[in-house]
CSV table of C-alpha atoms in Angstrom, one decimal:
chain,number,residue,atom,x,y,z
A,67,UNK,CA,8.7,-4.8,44.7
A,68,UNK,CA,6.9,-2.3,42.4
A,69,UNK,CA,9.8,0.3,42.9
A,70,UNK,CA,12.1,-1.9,41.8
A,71,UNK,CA,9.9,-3.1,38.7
A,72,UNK,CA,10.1,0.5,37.9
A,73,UNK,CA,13.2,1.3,38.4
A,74,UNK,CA,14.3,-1.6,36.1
A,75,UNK,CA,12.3,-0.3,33.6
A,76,UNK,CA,14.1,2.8,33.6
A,77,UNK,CA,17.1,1.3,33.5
A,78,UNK,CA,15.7,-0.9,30.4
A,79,UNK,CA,15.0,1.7,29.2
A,80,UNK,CA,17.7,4.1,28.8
A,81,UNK,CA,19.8,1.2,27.5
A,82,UNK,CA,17.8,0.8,24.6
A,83,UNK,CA,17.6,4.1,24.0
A,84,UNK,CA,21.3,4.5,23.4
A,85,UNK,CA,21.6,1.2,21.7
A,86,UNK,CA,18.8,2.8,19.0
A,87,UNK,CA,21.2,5.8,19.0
A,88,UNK,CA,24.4,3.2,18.3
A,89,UNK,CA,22.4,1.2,16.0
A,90,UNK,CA,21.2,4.0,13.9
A,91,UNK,CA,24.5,6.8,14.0
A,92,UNK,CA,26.2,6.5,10.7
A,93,UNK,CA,29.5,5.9,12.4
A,94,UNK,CA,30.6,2.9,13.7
A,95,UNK,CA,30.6,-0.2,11.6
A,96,UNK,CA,27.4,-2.0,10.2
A,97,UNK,CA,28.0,-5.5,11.9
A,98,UNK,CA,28.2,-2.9,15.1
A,99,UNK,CA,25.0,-1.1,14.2
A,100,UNK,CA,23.3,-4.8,13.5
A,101,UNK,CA,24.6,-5.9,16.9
A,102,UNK,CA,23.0,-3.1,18.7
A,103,UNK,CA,19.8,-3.3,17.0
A,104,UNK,CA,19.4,-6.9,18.0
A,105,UNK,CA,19.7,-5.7,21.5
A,106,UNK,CA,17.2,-3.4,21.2
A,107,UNK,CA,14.9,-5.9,20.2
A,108,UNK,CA,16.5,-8.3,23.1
A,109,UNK,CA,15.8,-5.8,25.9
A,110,UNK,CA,12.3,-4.9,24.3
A,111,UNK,CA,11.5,-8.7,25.5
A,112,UNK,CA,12.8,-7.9,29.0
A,113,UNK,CA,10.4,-5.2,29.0
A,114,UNK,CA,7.4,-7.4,27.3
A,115,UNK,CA,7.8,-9.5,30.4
A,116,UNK,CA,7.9,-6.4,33.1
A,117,UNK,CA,4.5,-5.6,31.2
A,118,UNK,CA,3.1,-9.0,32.0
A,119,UNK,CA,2.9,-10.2,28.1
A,120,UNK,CA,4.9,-13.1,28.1
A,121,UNK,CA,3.9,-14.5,24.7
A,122,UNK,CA,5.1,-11.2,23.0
A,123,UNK,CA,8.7,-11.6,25.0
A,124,UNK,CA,8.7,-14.8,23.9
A,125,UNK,CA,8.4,-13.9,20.0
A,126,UNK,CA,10.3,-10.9,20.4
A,127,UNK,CA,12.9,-13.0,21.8
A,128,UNK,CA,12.7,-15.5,19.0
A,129,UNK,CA,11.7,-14.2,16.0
A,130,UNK,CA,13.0,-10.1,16.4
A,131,UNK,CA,15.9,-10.4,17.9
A,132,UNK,CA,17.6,-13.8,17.3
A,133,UNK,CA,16.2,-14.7,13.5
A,134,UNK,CA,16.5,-11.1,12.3
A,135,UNK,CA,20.1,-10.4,13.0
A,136,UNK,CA,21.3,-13.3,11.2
A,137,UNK,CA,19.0,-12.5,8.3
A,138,UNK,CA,21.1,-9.0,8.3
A,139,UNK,CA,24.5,-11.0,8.7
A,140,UNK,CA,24.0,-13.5,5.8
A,141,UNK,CA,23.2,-10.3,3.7
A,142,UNK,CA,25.6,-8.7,4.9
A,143,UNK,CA,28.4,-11.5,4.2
A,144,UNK,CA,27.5,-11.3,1.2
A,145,UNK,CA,27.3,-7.8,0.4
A,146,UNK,CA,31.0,-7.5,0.5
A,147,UNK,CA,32.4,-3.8,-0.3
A,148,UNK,CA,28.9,-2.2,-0.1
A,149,UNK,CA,29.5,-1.7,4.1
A,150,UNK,CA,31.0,1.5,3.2
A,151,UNK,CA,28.8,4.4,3.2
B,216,UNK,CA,5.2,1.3,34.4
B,217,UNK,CA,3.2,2.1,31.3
B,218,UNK,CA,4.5,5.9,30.9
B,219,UNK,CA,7.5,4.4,31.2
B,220,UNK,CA,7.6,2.0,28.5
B,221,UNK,CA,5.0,4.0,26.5
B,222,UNK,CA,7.7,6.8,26.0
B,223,UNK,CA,10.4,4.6,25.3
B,224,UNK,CA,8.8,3.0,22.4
B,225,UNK,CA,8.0,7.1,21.1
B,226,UNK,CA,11.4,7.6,21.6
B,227,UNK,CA,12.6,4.4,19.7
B,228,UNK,CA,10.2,5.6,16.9
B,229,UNK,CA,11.7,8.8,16.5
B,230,UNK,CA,15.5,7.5,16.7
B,231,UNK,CA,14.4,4.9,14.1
B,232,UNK,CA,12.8,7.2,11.8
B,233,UNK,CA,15.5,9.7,12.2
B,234,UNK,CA,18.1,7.0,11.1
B,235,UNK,CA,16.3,5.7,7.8
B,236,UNK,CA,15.8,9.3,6.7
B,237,UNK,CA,19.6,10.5,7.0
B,238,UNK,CA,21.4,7.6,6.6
B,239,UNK,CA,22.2,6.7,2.9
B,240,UNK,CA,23.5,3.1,3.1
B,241,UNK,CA,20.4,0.7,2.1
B,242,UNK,CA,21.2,-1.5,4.9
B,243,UNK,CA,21.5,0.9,7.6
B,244,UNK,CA,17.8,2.9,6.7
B,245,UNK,CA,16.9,-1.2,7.2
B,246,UNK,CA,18.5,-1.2,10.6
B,247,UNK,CA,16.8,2.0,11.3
B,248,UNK,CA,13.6,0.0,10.1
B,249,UNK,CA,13.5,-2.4,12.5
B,250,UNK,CA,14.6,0.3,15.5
B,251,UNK,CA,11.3,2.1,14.7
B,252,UNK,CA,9.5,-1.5,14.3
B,253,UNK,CA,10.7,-2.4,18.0
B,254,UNK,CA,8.9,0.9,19.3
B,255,UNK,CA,5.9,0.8,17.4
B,256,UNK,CA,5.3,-2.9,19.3
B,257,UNK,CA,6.1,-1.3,22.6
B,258,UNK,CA,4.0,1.1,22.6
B,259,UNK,CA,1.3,-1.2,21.4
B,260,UNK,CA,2.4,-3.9,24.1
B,261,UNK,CA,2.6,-0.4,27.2
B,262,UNK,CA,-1.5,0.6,25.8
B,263,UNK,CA,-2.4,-2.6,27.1
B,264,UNK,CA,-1.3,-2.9,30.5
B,265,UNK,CA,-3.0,-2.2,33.8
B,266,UNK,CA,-1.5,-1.7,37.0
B,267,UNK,CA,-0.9,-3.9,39.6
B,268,UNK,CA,-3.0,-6.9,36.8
B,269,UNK,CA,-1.1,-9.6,35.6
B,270,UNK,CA,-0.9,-11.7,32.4
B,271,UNK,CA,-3.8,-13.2,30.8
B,272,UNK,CA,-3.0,-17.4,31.4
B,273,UNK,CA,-5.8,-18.8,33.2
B,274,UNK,CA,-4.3,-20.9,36.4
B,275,UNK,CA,-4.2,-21.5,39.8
B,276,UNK,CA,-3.3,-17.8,40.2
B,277,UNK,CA,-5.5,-16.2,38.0
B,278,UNK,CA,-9.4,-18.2,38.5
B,279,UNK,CA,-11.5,-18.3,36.1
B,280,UNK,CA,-14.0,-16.5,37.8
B,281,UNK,CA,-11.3,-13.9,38.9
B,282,UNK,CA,-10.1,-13.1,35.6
B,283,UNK,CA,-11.8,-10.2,34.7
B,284,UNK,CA,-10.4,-8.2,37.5
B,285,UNK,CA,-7.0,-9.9,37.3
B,286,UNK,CA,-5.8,-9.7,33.7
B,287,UNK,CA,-4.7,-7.5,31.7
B,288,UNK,CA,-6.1,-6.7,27.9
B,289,UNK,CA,-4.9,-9.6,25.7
B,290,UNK,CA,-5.8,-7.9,22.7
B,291,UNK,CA,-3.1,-5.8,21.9
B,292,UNK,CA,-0.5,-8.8,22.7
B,293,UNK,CA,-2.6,-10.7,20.2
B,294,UNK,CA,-1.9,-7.9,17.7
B,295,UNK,CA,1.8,-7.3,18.5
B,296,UNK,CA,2.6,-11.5,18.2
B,297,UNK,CA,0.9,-10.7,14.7
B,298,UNK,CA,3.0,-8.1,14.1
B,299,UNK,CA,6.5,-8.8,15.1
B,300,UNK,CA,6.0,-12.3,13.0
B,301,UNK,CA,4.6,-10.0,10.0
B,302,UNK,CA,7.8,-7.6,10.7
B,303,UNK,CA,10.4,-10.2,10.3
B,304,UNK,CA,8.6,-11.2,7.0
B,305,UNK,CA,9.2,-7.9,5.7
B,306,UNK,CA,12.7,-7.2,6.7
B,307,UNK,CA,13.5,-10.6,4.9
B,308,UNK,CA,12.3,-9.1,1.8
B,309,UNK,CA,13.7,-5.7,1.7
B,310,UNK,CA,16.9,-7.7,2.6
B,311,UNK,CA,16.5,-10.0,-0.5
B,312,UNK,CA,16.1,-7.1,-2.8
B,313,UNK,CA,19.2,-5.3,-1.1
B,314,UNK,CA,21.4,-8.5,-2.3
B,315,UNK,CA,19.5,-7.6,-5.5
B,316,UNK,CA,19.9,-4.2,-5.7
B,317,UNK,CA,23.7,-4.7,-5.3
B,318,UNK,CA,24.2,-7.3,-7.9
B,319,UNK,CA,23.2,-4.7,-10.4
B,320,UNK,CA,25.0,-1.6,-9.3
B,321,UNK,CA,27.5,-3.0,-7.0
B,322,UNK,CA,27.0,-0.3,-4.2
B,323,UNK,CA,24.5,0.2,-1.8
B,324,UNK,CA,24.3,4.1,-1.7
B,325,UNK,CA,20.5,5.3,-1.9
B,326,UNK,CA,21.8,8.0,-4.4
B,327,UNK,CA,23.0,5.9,-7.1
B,328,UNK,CA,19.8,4.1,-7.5
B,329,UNK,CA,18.2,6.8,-9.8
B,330,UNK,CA,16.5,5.0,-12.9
B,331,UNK,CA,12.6,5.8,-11.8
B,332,UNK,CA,14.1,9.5,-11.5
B,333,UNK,CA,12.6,12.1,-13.4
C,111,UNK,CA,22.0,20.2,5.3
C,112,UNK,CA,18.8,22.0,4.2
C,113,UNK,CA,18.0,17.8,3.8
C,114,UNK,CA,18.9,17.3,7.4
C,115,UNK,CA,17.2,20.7,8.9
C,116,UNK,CA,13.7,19.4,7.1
C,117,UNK,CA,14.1,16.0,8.4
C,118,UNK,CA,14.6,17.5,12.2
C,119,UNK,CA,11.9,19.4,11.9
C,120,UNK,CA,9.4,16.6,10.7
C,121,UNK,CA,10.8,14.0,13.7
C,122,UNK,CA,10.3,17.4,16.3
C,123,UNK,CA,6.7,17.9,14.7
C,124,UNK,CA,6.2,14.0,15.0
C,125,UNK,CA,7.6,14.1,18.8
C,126,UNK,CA,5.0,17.2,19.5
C,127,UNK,CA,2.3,14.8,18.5
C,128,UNK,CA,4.4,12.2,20.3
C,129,UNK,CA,4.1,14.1,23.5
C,130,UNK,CA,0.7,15.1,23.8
C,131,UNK,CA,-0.4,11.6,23.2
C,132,UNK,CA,1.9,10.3,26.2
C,133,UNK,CA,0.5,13.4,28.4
C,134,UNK,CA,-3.3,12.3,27.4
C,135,UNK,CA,-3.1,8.8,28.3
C,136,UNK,CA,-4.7,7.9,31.0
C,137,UNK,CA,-4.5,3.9,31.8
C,138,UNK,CA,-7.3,1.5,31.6
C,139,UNK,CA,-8.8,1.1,34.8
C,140,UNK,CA,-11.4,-1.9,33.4
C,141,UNK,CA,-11.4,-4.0,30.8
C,142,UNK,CA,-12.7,-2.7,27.0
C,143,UNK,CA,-15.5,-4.5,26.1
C,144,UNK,CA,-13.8,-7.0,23.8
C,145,UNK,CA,-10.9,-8.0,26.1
C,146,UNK,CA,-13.8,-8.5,28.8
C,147,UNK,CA,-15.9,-10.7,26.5
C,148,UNK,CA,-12.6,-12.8,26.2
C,149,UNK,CA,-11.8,-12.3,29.6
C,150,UNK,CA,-14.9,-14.4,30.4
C,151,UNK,CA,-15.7,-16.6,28.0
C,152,UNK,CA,-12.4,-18.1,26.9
C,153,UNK,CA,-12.7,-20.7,29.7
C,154,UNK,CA,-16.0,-22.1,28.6
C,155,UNK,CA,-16.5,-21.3,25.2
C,156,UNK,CA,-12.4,-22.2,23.9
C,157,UNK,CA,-11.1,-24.1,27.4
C,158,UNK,CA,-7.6,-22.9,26.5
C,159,UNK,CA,-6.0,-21.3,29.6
C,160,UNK,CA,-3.8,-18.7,27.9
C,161,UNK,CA,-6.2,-16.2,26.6
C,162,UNK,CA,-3.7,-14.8,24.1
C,163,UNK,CA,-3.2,-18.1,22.2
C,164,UNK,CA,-7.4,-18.4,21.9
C,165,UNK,CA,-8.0,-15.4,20.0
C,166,UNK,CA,-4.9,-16.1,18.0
C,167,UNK,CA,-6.2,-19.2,16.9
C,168,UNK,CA,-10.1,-19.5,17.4
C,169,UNK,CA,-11.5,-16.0,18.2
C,170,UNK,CA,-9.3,-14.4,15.2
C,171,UNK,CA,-8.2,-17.2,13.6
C,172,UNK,CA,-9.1,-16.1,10.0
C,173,UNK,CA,-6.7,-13.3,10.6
C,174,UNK,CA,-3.8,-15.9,11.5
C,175,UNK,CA,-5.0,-17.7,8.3
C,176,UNK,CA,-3.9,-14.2,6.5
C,177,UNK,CA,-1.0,-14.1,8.5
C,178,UNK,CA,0.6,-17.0,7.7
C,179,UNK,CA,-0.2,-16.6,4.3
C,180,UNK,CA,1.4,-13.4,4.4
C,181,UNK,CA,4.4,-15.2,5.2
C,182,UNK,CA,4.1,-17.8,2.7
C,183,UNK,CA,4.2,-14.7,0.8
C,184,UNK,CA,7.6,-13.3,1.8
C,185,UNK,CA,9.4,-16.6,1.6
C,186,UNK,CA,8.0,-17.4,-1.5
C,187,UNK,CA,8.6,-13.9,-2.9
C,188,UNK,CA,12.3,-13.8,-1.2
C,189,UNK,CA,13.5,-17.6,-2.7
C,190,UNK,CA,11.7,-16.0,-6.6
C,191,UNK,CA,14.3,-12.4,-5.9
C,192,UNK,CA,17.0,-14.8,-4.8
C,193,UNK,CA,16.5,-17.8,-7.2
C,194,UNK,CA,18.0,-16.2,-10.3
C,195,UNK,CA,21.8,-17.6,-10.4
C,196,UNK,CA,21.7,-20.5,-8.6
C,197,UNK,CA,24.1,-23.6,-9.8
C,198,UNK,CA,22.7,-26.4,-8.0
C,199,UNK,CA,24.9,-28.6,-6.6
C,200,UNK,CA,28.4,-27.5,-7.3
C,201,UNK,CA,28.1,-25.0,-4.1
C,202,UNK,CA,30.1,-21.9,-5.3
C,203,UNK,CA,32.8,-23.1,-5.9
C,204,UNK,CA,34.2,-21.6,-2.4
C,205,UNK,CA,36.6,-23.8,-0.2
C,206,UNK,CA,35.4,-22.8,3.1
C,207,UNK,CA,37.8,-24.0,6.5
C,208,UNK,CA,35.6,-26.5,8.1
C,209,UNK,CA,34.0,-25.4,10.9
C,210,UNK,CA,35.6,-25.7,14.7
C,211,UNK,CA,35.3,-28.6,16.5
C,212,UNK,CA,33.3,-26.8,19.1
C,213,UNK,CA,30.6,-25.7,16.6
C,214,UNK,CA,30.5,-29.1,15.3
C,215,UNK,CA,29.9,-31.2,18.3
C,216,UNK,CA,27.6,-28.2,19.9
C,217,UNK,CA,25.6,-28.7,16.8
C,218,UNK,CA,25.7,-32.6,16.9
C,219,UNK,CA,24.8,-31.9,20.8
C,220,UNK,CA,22.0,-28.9,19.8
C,221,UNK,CA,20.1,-29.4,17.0
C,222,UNK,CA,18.0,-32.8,18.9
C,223,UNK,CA,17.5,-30.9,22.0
C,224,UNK,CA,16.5,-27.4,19.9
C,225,UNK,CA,13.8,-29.4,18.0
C,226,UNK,CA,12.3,-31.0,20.9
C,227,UNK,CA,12.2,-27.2,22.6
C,228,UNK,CA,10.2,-26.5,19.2
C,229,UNK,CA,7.7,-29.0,19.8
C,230,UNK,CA,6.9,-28.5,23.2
C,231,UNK,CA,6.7,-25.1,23.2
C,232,UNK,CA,4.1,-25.6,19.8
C,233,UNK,CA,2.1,-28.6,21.9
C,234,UNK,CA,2.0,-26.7,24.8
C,235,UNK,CA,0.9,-23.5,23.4
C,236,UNK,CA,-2.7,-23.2,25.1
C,237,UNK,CA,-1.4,-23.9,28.4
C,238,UNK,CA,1.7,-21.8,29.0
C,239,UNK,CA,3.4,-18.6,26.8
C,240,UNK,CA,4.4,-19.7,23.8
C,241,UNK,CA,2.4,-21.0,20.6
C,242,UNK,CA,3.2,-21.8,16.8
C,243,UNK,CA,4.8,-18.8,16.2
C,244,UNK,CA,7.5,-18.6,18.5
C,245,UNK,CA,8.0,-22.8,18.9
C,246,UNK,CA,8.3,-22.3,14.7
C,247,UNK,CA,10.9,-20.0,15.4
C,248,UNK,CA,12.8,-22.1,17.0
C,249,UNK,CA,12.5,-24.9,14.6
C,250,UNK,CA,13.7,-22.4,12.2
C,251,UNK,CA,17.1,-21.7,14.7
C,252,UNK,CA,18.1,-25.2,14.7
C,253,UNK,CA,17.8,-25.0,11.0
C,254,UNK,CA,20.2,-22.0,11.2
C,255,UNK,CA,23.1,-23.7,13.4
C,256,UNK,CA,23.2,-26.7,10.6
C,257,UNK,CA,23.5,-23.7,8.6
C,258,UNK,CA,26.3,-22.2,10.6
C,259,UNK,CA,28.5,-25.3,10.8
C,260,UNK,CA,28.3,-25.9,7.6
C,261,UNK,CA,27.3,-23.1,5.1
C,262,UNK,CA,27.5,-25.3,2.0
C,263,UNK,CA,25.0,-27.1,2.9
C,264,UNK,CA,22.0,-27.9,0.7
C,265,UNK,CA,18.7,-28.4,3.1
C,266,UNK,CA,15.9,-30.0,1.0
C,267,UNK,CA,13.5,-27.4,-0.6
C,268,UNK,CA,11.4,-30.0,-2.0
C,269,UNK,CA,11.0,-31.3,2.3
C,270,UNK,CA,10.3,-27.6,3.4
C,271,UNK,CA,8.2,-27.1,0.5
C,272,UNK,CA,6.3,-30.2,1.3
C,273,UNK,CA,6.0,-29.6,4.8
C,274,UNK,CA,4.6,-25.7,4.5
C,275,UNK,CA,2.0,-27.3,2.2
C,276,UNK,CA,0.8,-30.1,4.0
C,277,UNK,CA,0.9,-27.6,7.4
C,278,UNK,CA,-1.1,-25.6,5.3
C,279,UNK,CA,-3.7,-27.4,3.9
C,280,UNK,CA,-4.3,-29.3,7.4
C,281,UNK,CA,-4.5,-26.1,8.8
C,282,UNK,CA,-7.5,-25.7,6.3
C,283,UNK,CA,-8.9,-28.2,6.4
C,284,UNK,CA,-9.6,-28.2,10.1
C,285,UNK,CA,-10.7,-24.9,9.9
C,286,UNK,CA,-13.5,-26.4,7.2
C,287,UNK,CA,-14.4,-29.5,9.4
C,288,UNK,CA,-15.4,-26.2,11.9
C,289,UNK,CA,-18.0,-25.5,9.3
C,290,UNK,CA,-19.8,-29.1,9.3
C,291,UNK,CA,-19.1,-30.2,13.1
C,292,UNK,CA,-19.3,-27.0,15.3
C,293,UNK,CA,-19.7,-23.4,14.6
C,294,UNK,CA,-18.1,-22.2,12.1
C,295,UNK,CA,-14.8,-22.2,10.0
C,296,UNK,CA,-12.0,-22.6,12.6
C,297,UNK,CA,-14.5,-23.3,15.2
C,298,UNK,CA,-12.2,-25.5,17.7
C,299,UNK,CA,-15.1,-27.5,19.1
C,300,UNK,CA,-14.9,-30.1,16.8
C,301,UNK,CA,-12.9,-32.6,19.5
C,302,UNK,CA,-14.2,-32.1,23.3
C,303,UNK,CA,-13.0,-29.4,24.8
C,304,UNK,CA,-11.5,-31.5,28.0
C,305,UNK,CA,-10.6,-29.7,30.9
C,306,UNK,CA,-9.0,-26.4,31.7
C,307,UNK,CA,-5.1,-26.9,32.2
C,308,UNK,CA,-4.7,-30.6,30.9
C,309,UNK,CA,-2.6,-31.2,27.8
C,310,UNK,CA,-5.3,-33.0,25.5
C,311,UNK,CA,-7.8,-29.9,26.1
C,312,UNK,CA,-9.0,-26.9,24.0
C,313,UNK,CA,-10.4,-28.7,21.1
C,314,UNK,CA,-8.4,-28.6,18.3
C,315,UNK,CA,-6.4,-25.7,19.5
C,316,UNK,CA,-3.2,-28.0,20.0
C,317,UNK,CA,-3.4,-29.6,16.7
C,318,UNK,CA,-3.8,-26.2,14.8
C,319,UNK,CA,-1.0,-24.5,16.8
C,320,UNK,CA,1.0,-27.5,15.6
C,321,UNK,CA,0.5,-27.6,12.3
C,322,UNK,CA,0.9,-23.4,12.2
C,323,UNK,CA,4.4,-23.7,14.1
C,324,UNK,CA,5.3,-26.4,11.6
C,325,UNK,CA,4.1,-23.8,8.5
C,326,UNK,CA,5.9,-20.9,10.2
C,327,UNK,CA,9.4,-23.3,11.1
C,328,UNK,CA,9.4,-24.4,7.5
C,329,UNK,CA,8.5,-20.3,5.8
C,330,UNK,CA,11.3,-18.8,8.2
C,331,UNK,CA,14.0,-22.0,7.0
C,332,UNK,CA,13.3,-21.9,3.7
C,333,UNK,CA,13.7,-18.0,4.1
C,334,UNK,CA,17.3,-18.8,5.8
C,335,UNK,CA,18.5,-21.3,2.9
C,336,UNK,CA,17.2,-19.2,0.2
C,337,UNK,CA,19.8,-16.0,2.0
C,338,UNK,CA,22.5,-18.2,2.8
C,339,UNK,CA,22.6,-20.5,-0.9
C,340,UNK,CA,23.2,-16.5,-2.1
C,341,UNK,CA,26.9,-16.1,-3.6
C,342,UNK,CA,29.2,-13.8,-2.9
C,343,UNK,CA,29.1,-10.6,-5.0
């Protein structure tokens, strides 16, 4: 039980490290970028509940991953032209 | 469990901090932002957990007279609920003045915004 | 470059300090002092079984108050940056397609079922995870798919502004009625405390959590019309 706890953890983990690196990398487009930093916040909730705070999954969940991204998508609909870098 | 996440929010800091200092598109130091805002909460969230302890709801699991030995700290989680709300509220306003910022210059290039320059 | 080699050097600096902190930490083996004093008196004293929720809302609930006036900060700092421009009531003059049929009737289908999710998770915020914030949150994403389906949309300001006021000064108010009736401002003693686990327990820790996920529902939406009644540059 607590073997796999960890090991999904590390798997958690390492996924959210290379969405960070997606989501931050100056290559790929911005609604990518936004996209992959909404699922760093998404799999921080995962790993909220693995450390037994279900509260902060839940607002992480909520608030970080779900309200955020569309606050970034409805500036960035708007913001047409300025995507390039 | 802890080291675990403990490093991955370090990490998440460093990728996030890394990003809003090279990038030069407004909204992608923002992204960056709120990369670096994830791993400051998990670290926050990984100081306060014990081993083998569980959450801290009173039920038919965790007695009341138990709880001291079964829960984990519910302080930081009370912080981190604080900030993650508080986090949102400011990437609402640095997105309001990047619609701003654009109406006036029409680009969102950090080096064309040089008018408090000297 | 040079840029880019000083900016490396400050994040390997940083992860240095990073490192040894990771390598020093040795876990918790008891409870701090603090999170033992709520550890053990949260069941009496509050009578809210999640511990989280009772020094959100009794044991620190001045620093919610802030909190949520931080927020009523933001959104009313976000809707004064965004305000300047607006023609009311002649949209932008943008012919949108309508939205698809499945967005449509999802919404239709949603947005009852999304608010009631709200609620509960807002009323049932001492018991189980969950609490003003994140049942607010939710309000606030039903408010978004109306949004979605139809973008030219104008929801009320004059109802969100009336509801984050009256939220507001309720959640004052029972935070003064602490003062005269029990032990102090936002003391939740003022109703009986009522038994551990059952719904109509913890005081006034359900109608507070109420009122704040109705505040925080009606910052986040105003937030989310104030973005989306933007133009397009």
């Amino acid at each position: 039980m607590s073997a796999l706890l960890i090991e999904m953890s590390l798997l958690l983990s390492v996924t959210m490290v290379a969405a960070a690196i997606l989501a931050t990398r100056g290559r790929q487009s911005l609604a990518i970028a936004i996209l992959a930093a909404g699922l760093v916040s998404l799999l921080a909730s995962v790993q909220y509940l693995l450390l037994a705070a279900p509260d902060v999954a839940m607002t992480e969940a909520a608030i970080g991953s779900g309200l955020t991204t569309f606050l970034f998508f409805f500036v960035l609909g708007r913001v047409r032209g300025g995507e390039r870098d | 469990m802890a080291y675990i996440a403990m490093t991955t929010g370090f990490v998440l800091i460093l990728i996030g901090l890394f990003g809003a200092l090279t990038n030069r598109n407004i909204l992608r130091m923002i992204v960056a932002f709120t990369v670096a805002n994830t791993g400051v909460n998990l670290v926050m969230v990984a100081v306060g957990y014990m081993h083998g302890r569980t959450a801290p709801i009173l039920d038919e699991a965790v007695p009341v007279a138990e709880a001291v030995a079964r829960i984990i700290d519910p302080v930081p989680q009370a912080l981190v609920l604080t900030a993650i709300v508080i986090g949102v509220g400011v990437t609402a306003l640095m997105l309001a003045y990047v619609y701003k910022l654009y109406e006036t210059k029409r680009t969102l290039d950090i080096s064309a915004f040089k008018d408090l320059k000297w | 470059m040079i840029r880019r080699l000083f900016v490396i050097l400050l994040l390997l600096g940083l992860g240095a300090i990073f490192a040894g902190l990771v390598g020093g930490y040795t876990p918790n083996d008891a409870l701090n002092l603090s999170a033992r004093y709520y550890a053990e008196h949260t069941a009496q004293d509050i009578g809210a079984a999640n511990i989280v929720t009772a020094i959100i809302v009794t044991f620190r609930g001045l620093d919610t108050l802030g909190e949520v006036t931080v927020l009523f900060l933001t959104a009313a700092i976000v809707g004064l940056v965004l305000s300047h421009g607006h023609r009311e009531g002649e949209g932008s003059g943008r012919e949108l397609p309508p939205a698809g049929e499945l967005l449509t009737t999802g919404t239709q289908l949603l947005v009852p079922l999304i608010l009631l999710l709200g609620v509960y998770v807002f009323v049932n915020g001492h018991l189980t995870p969950g609490g003003g914030f994140q049942g607010g949150a939710i309000l606030a994403s039903a408010i978004l798919l109306l949004l979605l389906t139809d973008p030219l949309r104008r929801i009320s300001h004059g109802l969100i502004a009336t509801i984050e006021s009256t939220a507001g000064l309720v959640f004052v108010g029972i935070g003064v009625l602490g003062i005269f009736f029990a032990g102090g401002f936002l003391d939740n003693r003022i109703l009986p405390i009522g038994s551990l686990g059952a719904l109509f327990s913890a005081g006034a820790i359900p109608i507070v959590y109420s009122f704040i996920g109705l505040k925080v529902g009606a910052e986040f939406s105003s937030m989310l019309a104030n973005l989306s009644e933007t133009e397009d540059l």
